[in-house]
């Protein structure tokens, strides 16, 4: 067994810097999400109380979003290579029903990320990119006055739709982490068990352990 | 700034339950601006800034009589001057008093995310309740007439209130009171439509075949209307839209899509929870050979 883990019994999946980045993005996502939902529909307007009222929520939301996106960009660059499409992805998706049904073990030779994780990654990349671009366009009082009202109207719809998509992806992301036991610790303590790795990410397991099985 | 008793509020921004509906038969009011009678003296602009305690910064001459050049947080009404060439070669001056049209179906109110920052009263006046305004500028996107302006000083949106404070105590708006040619009239919407039709008949007798009242139905009609000499070409009056409507983007954004999206988000969380309790957690088999710990 190659010494890639912090201890013999566990495999290192995320370095401390990656964990820190992930949680900075997560906190930013939650704050931007809660403040954004406040403007999304009147039933969520009470969330402005968390940020010091409607005016403060309007002021803080774009700053939070831009800071989060900066951290997210670094995260994307560090995780990009492992999220490029691979042959195993199609195979993984063909077994999606069985996987979600918790009926059988997938036979796809999954690397560090399976097809579903990659999908969440790319959906997040695209939706957050759309959010930050349209968000800057809508940003008052700084940038919005530079744009015509038709562009603002389009931007506000794209912003809302992208936020909806990103939130759905976040629900999938968080639930998958809770549902697949032994996953959350990868982002909190950095490590996963050998069993977990060999079962869910066999190709990655072989790579990091040098194991032939 | 006085606000009317809440029983008179028939629509309220970012509010999904009905406003009080007990009161009945409150007459709808309207202002009628007779462009054919306007002499462009700008007394209405002065009266507006005097009554509402607004003063615009002294600007630059931009080569036309419009002064200031545009509506702003401190300029709620503005004479816009258009010089047109007639078919017979002569010139005519079309002078339109611009400002909030007080739509029956107000796009600003629909777009506003702050509860109670924009209200519509039973008499038809659409009013910005500035202390509830959060400065997002959504009303600007909702307006089909390009009227609301965000203040650089306090980041709140402003526009003509149709002098709701004066109207509430039985006075006419300041611009109406001051107009020296009676080009601006104020009364019930029915009376104003009737008077407008009378004026249209007179204009037609004088050769303005296409004279008409501008009361665009795309926004449910307006509580500020115009008598136009050329009602077939409203766009000749410096950007008056021929068929104003709340932009389809805004309709989609604020219409059905949001409650559905909110419901779907809630359902996705519920669905995840139900998936967990029906299918159980995804755990690695204890007897799984590949993952044998060393």
Coordinates of C-alpha atoms in Angstrom, one line a residue, chain A residues 110-198:
Chain A
X110 CA -15.5 5.3 -11.8
X111 CA -12.5 7.6 -11.2
X112 CA -12.3 10.3 -8.6
X113 CA -15.8 11.5 -9.6
X114 CA -18.7 9.6 -11.1
X115 CA -21.0 10.9 -13.9
X116 CA -23.5 12.4 -11.5
X117 CA -20.8 14.3 -9.6
X118 CA -19.4 15.6 -12.8
X119 CA -22.8 16.7 -13.9
X120 CA -23.3 18.7 -10.7
X121 CA -19.8 20.2 -11.2
X122 CA -20.5 21.4 -14.7
X123 CA -24.1 22.6 -13.9
X124 CA -22.6 24.6 -11.0
X125 CA -19.9 26.0 -13.3
X126 CA -22.4 27.2 -15.9
X127 CA -25.1 28.4 -13.5
X128 CA -22.6 30.3 -11.3
X129 CA -21.0 31.8 -14.3
X130 CA -24.4 33.0 -15.6
X131 CA -25.2 34.3 -12.1
X132 CA -22.0 36.3 -11.7
X133 CA -22.3 37.8 -15.2
X134 CA -25.9 38.8 -14.9
X135 CA -25.4 39.8 -11.3
X136 CA -22.8 42.4 -12.3
X137 CA -25.2 43.7 -15.0
X138 CA -27.9 44.1 -12.4
X139 CA -25.7 45.5 -9.7
X140 CA -27.0 48.9 -8.4
X141 CA -25.9 51.5 -8.1
X142 CA -22.6 50.6 -9.8
X143 CA -23.1 48.8 -13.1
X144 CA -26.9 48.6 -13.9
X145 CA -27.1 52.2 -15.1
X146 CA -24.7 51.3 -18.0
X147 CA -27.2 48.9 -19.5
X148 CA -30.4 49.3 -21.5
X149 CA -33.6 48.2 -19.8
X150 CA -34.1 45.3 -22.3
X151 CA -30.7 43.9 -21.2
X152 CA -31.6 44.3 -17.6
X153 CA -34.9 42.5 -18.1
X154 CA -33.1 39.6 -19.8
X155 CA -30.4 39.6 -17.1
X156 CA -33.0 39.4 -14.3
X157 CA -34.7 36.4 -15.9
X158 CA -31.4 34.6 -16.6
X159 CA -30.3 35.4 -13.0
X160 CA -33.4 33.9 -11.5
X161 CA -33.4 30.8 -13.7
X162 CA -29.7 30.2 -13.1
X163 CA -30.2 30.6 -9.3
X164 CA -33.0 28.0 -9.5
X165 CA -30.8 25.5 -11.4
X166 CA -27.9 26.1 -9.0
X167 CA -30.1 25.6 -5.9
X168 CA -31.5 22.3 -7.4
X169 CA -27.9 21.2 -8.1
X170 CA -27.0 22.1 -4.5
X171 CA -29.9 20.0 -3.2
X172 CA -28.7 17.0 -5.2
X173 CA -25.1 17.7 -4.1
X174 CA -25.9 17.9 -0.4
X175 CA -28.3 15.0 -0.4
X176 CA -25.9 12.7 -2.3
X177 CA -23.3 13.4 0.3
X178 CA -25.6 12.6 3.2
X179 CA -27.1 9.5 1.4
X180 CA -23.8 7.9 0.5
X181 CA -22.5 7.1 3.9
X182 CA -18.8 7.9 4.5
X183 CA -18.8 10.8 2.1
X184 CA -19.2 13.9 4.3
X185 CA -16.0 13.1 6.2
X186 CA -14.1 13.5 2.9
X187 CA -14.9 17.2 3.1
X188 CA -14.7 17.6 6.9
X189 CA -11.7 15.5 7.8
X190 CA -10.3 14.9 4.4
X191 CA -10.3 11.2 4.4
X192 CA -12.4 8.2 3.3
X193 CA -12.3 4.5 4.1
X194 CA -10.6 2.0 1.7
X195 CA -14.0 0.3 1.4
X196 CA -15.7 3.5 0.5
X197 CA -13.1 4.3 -2.2
X198 CA -13.0 0.8 -3.7

